[in-house]
Short mmCIF file of C-alpha atoms in Angstrom, two decimals:
data_model
loop_
_atom_site.label_atom_id
_atom_site.label_comp_id
_atom_site.label_asym_id
_atom_site.label_seq_id
_atom_site.Cartn_x
_atom_site.Cartn_y
_atom_site.Cartn_z
CA MET A 1 28.90 -1.07 12.88
CA THR A 2 28.20 2.05 10.84
CA ILE A 3 26.23 1.73 7.67
CA THR A 4 26.20 4.84 5.43
CA LEU A 5 23.19 6.11 3.60
CA GLN A 6 25.11 5.83 0.38
CA ARG A 7 25.80 2.16 0.98
CA ILE A 8 22.10 1.59 1.82
CA CYS A 9 21.01 3.28 -1.38
CA ARG A 10 23.50 1.17 -3.44
CA HIS A 11 22.19 -1.98 -1.71
CA LEU A 12 18.64 -1.21 -2.61
CA SER A 13 19.54 -0.38 -6.22
CA ILE A 14 18.56 3.25 -5.57
CA ALA A 15 14.84 2.21 -5.11
CA GLY A 16 14.87 3.08 -1.38
CA CYS A 17 16.97 6.19 -1.48
CA VAL A 18 13.93 8.62 -1.49
CA ALA A 19 13.00 7.22 2.00
CA ALA A 20 16.53 8.23 3.33
CA GLY A 21 15.26 11.47 4.92
CA ILE A 22 12.84 13.84 3.19
CA THR A 23 11.57 17.34 3.64
CA MET A 24 8.77 17.96 1.25
CA SER A 25 6.80 20.89 0.11
CA VAL A 26 3.81 19.60 -1.78
CA MET A 27 1.55 22.06 -3.55
CA ALA A 28 -0.87 21.87 -6.37
CA THR A 29 -1.35 25.70 -6.47
CA ALA A 30 -0.14 28.52 -4.38
CA CYS A 31 -1.42 28.69 -0.90
CA SER A 32 -4.74 30.32 -0.69
CA SER A 33 -5.07 33.45 1.46
CA ASP A 34 -8.69 32.53 2.15
CA ASP A 35 -8.63 31.19 5.69
CA HIS A 36 -12.09 29.94 5.19
CA ALA A 37 -11.53 27.74 2.17
CA PRO A 38 -11.92 23.96 2.92
CA ILE A 39 -8.94 21.98 3.73
CA PHE A 40 -7.53 19.57 1.07
CA GLN A 41 -9.01 16.13 1.66
CA PRO A 42 -7.18 13.25 -0.02
CA THR A 43 -9.21 10.15 -0.61
CA LEU A 44 -7.63 7.41 1.46
CA PRO A 45 -7.20 3.97 -0.50
CA ALA A 46 -9.38 2.22 2.18
CA LYS A 47 -12.86 1.69 1.03
CA GLY A 48 -15.34 -0.11 3.15
CA GLY A 49 -12.68 -1.13 5.72
CA ASP A 50 -10.49 0.90 8.12
CA PRO A 51 -7.22 2.63 7.16
CA VAL A 52 -4.16 0.50 8.01
CA ARG A 53 -2.21 1.82 11.00
CA SER A 54 0.81 -0.48 11.11
CA ILE A 55 2.45 -2.86 8.54
CA ALA A 56 5.08 -5.29 9.90
CA HIS A 57 7.02 -8.00 7.92
CA GLN A 58 8.07 -11.22 9.62
CA GLY A 59 9.84 -14.43 8.54
CA SER A 60 11.96 -14.35 5.32
CA ILE A 61 12.22 -10.65 4.62
CA MET A 62 12.06 -9.07 1.10
CA THR A 63 13.32 -5.55 0.64
CA SER A 64 10.49 -3.54 2.03
CA TYR A 65 9.48 -1.09 4.83
CA ASP A 66 7.63 -1.49 8.11
CA TRP A 67 5.22 1.31 8.84
CA ASN A 68 3.31 2.83 11.74
CA LEU A 69 0.69 5.26 10.46
CA SER A 70 -1.12 7.92 12.48
CA TYR A 71 -4.20 9.80 11.35
CA ASP A 72 -6.08 12.97 12.28
CA GLY A 73 -9.63 11.95 11.36
CA THR A 74 -9.22 10.76 7.76
CA ARG A 75 -5.94 12.56 6.97
CA LEU A 76 -2.60 10.77 7.50
CA VAL A 77 -0.45 13.10 9.49
CA ARG A 78 2.57 10.92 10.62
CA ALA A 79 4.37 7.88 9.41
CA ASP A 80 7.17 6.03 10.93
CA GLY A 81 9.22 3.83 8.52
CA THR A 82 11.79 1.12 9.25
CA MET A 83 13.81 -0.44 6.33
CA ARG A 84 13.74 -4.14 6.07
CA ASP A 85 16.06 -6.30 4.07
CA ALA A 86 17.14 -9.87 3.79
CA ASP A 87 20.81 -8.77 4.50
CA ALA A 88 20.96 -8.73 8.35
CA LYS A 89 23.67 -6.03 8.16
CA VAL A 90 21.23 -3.73 6.42
CA ASP A 91 17.93 -4.84 8.03
CA LYS A 92 16.40 -2.26 10.33
CA SER A 93 19.55 -0.02 9.89
CA TYR A 94 17.44 3.03 8.65
CA ARG A 95 14.50 4.64 10.22
CA TYR A 96 12.73 7.87 9.60
CA THR A 97 9.64 9.75 10.56
CA SER A 98 7.37 11.70 8.13
CA TYR A 99 4.97 14.46 9.16
CA LEU A 100 2.15 15.55 6.78
CA GLY A 101 0.24 18.79 7.03
CA TYR A 102 -2.70 20.01 5.00
CA GLY A 103 -3.74 23.33 3.51
CA THR A 104 -6.46 24.52 1.04
CA SER A 105 -4.98 22.88 -2.04
CA TRP A 106 -1.56 21.53 -0.82
CA VAL A 107 0.14 19.11 1.36
CA SER A 108 3.26 19.66 3.26
CA VAL A 109 5.60 16.83 4.35
CA SER A 110 8.61 17.15 6.57
CA ASN A 111 10.88 14.07 7.35
CA GLN A 112 13.27 13.51 10.15
CA PRO A 113 16.10 13.09 9.11
CA GLY A 114 15.56 14.69 5.79
CA GLU A 115 16.58 16.74 2.81
CA GLY A 116 14.78 19.06 0.58
CA ILE A 117 11.96 17.71 -1.71
CA SER A 118 9.62 19.44 -4.03
CA VAL A 119 6.28 17.71 -5.03
CA GLN A 120 3.59 18.73 -7.65
CA LEU A 121 0.06 17.43 -7.52
CA ASN A 122 -2.03 16.98 -10.53
CA SER A 123 -5.73 18.15 -10.75
CA GLU A 124 -7.01 15.01 -9.02
CA GLY A 125 -4.74 15.67 -6.04
CA TYR A 126 -2.19 12.86 -6.68
CA ILE A 127 1.53 13.36 -6.90
CA GLU A 128 2.63 13.71 -10.50
CA ARG A 129 6.27 14.95 -9.90
CA MET A 130 8.66 14.70 -6.98
CA THR A 131 12.26 15.98 -6.85
CA VAL A 132 14.76 14.98 -4.18
CA GLY A 133 17.75 17.25 -4.72
CA GLN A 134 18.71 16.44 -8.28
CA ASN A 135 16.73 13.25 -8.37
CA ASP A 136 13.53 13.29 -10.35
CA TYR A 137 10.31 11.14 -9.91
CA ARG A 138 7.30 11.20 -12.15
CA PHE A 139 3.97 9.52 -11.97
CA ARG A 140 1.07 9.35 -14.34
CA TYR A 141 -2.53 8.09 -13.73
CA LEU A 142 -5.64 7.04 -15.66
CA ASP A 143 -8.94 7.09 -13.91
CA GLY A 144 -7.04 7.87 -10.69
CA ARG A 145 -4.94 4.75 -10.93
CA MET A 146 -1.10 4.89 -11.45
CA THR A 147 -0.27 3.67 -14.88
CA ASP A 148 3.42 4.89 -15.27
CA TRP A 149 6.28 6.04 -13.14
CA SER A 150 9.93 6.95 -13.82
CA LYS A 151 12.79 7.72 -11.69
CA THR A 152 16.12 9.40 -12.47
CA VAL A 153 18.68 9.26 -9.57
CA TYR A 154 22.10 10.91 -9.44
CA GLU A 155 24.91 9.61 -7.31
CA ASN A 156 28.21 11.41 -6.68
CA THR A 157 31.19 9.41 -5.73
CA PHE A 158 34.74 10.88 -5.49
CA GLY A 159 33.72 13.67 -7.77
CA GLN A 160 32.23 11.45 -10.43
CA GLN A 161 28.50 11.62 -11.07
CA ALA A 162 26.54 8.53 -12.23
CA MET A 163 22.85 8.56 -13.31
CA TYR A 164 20.46 5.72 -12.86
CA THR A 165 17.05 5.42 -14.37
CA SER A 166 14.16 3.07 -13.68
CA THR A 167 10.52 2.89 -14.93
CA GLY A 168 7.39 1.01 -14.47
CA LYS A 169 4.32 0.66 -16.64
CA ILE A 170 1.08 -0.70 -14.95
CA THR A 171 -1.95 -2.08 -16.66
CA TYR A 172 -5.27 -2.95 -15.16
CA ASP A 173 -8.22 -5.34 -15.82
CA ASN A 174 -11.55 -4.35 -14.36
CA GLY A 175 -9.80 -2.11 -11.74
CA ASN A 176 -7.31 -4.72 -10.62
CA TYR A 177 -3.56 -4.92 -11.37
CA SER A 178 -2.92 -7.02 -14.46
CA LYS A 179 0.71 -6.51 -15.60
CA LEU A 180 3.64 -4.45 -14.59
CA GLU A 181 6.65 -3.82 -16.90
CA TYR A 182 9.61 -2.86 -14.85
CA VAL A 183 13.11 -1.58 -15.89
CA GLY A 184 15.59 -1.39 -13.06
CA PRO A 185 18.39 1.02 -12.50
CA ASP A 186 20.90 -1.66 -13.53
CA GLY A 187 19.00 -2.27 -16.77
CA GLU A 188 17.10 -5.34 -15.58
CA ASN A 189 13.79 -5.88 -17.44
CA ALA A 190 11.11 -7.66 -15.53
CA THR A 191 7.41 -8.50 -16.09
CA LEU A 192 5.11 -8.94 -13.20
CA THR A 193 1.79 -10.69 -13.91
CA PHE A 194 -1.02 -10.28 -11.32
CA THR A 195 -3.93 -12.54 -10.54
CA PRO A 196 -6.58 -11.10 -8.30
CA THR A 197 -8.63 -12.84 -5.60
CA ALA A 198 -12.45 -12.60 -5.32
CA GLN A 199 -11.87 -10.65 -2.02
CA LEU A 200 -12.49 -6.96 -1.93
CA ASN A 201 -9.47 -4.83 -1.03
CA ARG A 202 -11.38 -3.08 1.61
CA ASN A 203 -8.32 -1.56 3.32
CA GLY A 204 -6.69 -0.43 0.04
CA LEU A 205 -3.60 -2.56 0.61
CA LEU A 206 -0.57 -2.62 -1.64
CA PRO A 207 0.61 -6.06 -2.90
CA VAL A 208 3.39 -7.53 -0.72
CA GLY A 209 6.98 -7.58 -2.06
CA VAL A 210 6.64 -5.42 -5.14
CA SER A 211 6.93 -1.85 -3.87
CA ARG A 212 10.29 -1.45 -5.74
CA GLU A 213 8.62 -2.35 -9.10
CA MET A 214 5.68 -0.18 -8.30
CA GLY A 215 8.02 2.76 -7.75
CA MET A 216 7.01 3.30 -4.12
CA LEU A 217 9.66 1.69 -2.10
CA GLY A 218 10.44 3.68 1.03
CA PHE A 219 7.49 6.09 0.60
CA GLU A 220 4.51 3.83 0.60
CA HIS A 221 3.08 5.91 3.28
CA LEU A 222 2.29 8.63 0.60
CA TYR A 223 0.10 6.00 -1.10
CA TYR A 224 -1.68 5.24 2.12
CA ALA A 225 -2.09 9.04 2.55
CA GLY A 226 -4.16 8.96 -0.70
CA LEU A 227 -1.56 10.80 -2.81
CA LEU A 228 -0.35 8.01 -5.24
CA GLY A 229 -3.44 6.81 -6.81
CA ARG A 230 -6.44 4.42 -6.28
CA PRO A 231 -6.05 0.90 -5.02
CA SER A 232 -6.82 -2.24 -6.79
CA ILE A 233 -10.49 -3.33 -6.33
CA ASN A 234 -9.48 -6.88 -5.22
CA LEU A 235 -6.66 -8.16 -3.20
CA VAL A 236 -3.90 -9.84 -5.15
CA GLN A 237 -3.75 -13.64 -5.04
CA ARG A 238 -0.59 -14.23 -7.04
CA VAL A 239 2.31 -12.32 -8.57
CA GLU A 240 4.42 -14.04 -11.27
CA TYR A 241 7.79 -12.40 -11.60
CA THR A 242 9.94 -13.01 -14.80
CA SER A 243 13.24 -11.62 -15.87
CA ALA A 244 16.47 -12.95 -17.45
CA ARG A 245 17.95 -13.22 -13.98
CA GLN A 246 15.33 -14.90 -12.03
CA THR A 247 11.70 -16.24 -12.06
CA TYR A 248 9.58 -16.83 -9.07
CA THR A 249 5.98 -16.65 -8.01
CA LEU A 250 4.49 -15.11 -4.88
CA ASN A 251 1.18 -16.69 -3.73
CA TYR A 252 -0.72 -14.83 -0.99
CA GLU A 253 -3.17 -16.15 1.64
CA TYR A 254 -5.08 -13.55 3.74
CA SER A 255 -6.82 -13.56 7.08
CA THR A 256 -9.53 -11.11 7.99
CA ARG A 257 -10.98 -9.91 11.26
CA GLY A 258 -13.89 -7.58 11.65
CA GLY A 259 -13.90 -6.88 7.89
CA ASN A 260 -10.21 -5.92 7.80
CA THR A 261 -7.35 -7.89 6.32
CA VAL A 262 -4.97 -8.51 9.35
CA LEU A 263 -2.55 -11.11 7.94
CA CYS A 264 -0.86 -12.01 4.59
CA ASN A 265 1.08 -15.28 4.35
CA PHE A 266 3.38 -16.14 1.42
CA HIS A 267 6.66 -17.75 0.52
CA ALA A 268 9.49 -15.36 -0.40
CA PRO A 269 11.59 -16.03 -3.53
CA ASP A 270 14.10 -18.07 -1.35
CA GLY A 271 11.32 -20.50 -0.56
CA HIS A 272 11.03 -19.68 3.06
CA ALA A 273 7.72 -18.59 4.77
CA ALA A 274 7.05 -14.91 5.20
CA SER A 275 4.13 -12.89 6.45
CA VAL A 276 2.83 -9.35 6.89
CA ILE A 277 0.75 -8.26 9.89
CA TYR A 278 -1.65 -5.35 9.57
CA THR A 279 -3.37 -3.49 12.41
CA TYR A 280 -6.04 -0.94 12.39
#
């Protein structure tokens, strides 16, 4: 069976299209000619724990990506992503590899397979704008934490161009996710309410199952590279998702080993058990 990239993008409501092959040139300023200037050092989201090296979803699958992440010291240099989806015809049908390089004030990223991308960093070293062909992604931060993102995606079919937009607004309470107001490309409005645990987010993990609403589906590795803002201080205990179409709650249970979070168990919206395994 052949599954086209366009079909995959439609299936994911455009949210995962950016992952479908990327070649990035990420610069905050022009490359310095001073070979002795220090190399740009993003701050990885892990704080007090080890940076995650693999993320694998099992059981009932929500739209997501598995990742294998490789580092050179404290810089992420390679990420291998595999698309996961509840639809067996789509699940694992797309894979890509992303390579990151670092200069004095810039990051270069080349993905295989890929298409041209341009990324701008803000003064703190986080991505504030990313373009993929005609598609436009923008991110805003407060105190280093992402507060707003927007995405405008164009699709050409039989000579006709359609434009899709989606947005997210994230609020925090004492450094933890509190609420996310999401508007999808199909006009769906959803509110996500977060409840934190008392457990520190030592590995800087993203909450499970909400990458689409957080504007990161398909390129979560850029967050783990330290390029999409600071993590929540504590792990998330519960996410309540409410929209006109559906309402569900994700309750997470974590297991730790050696100070690192190695397992997250929860029940997917379909009621079946699911888990995410992390290695370090």
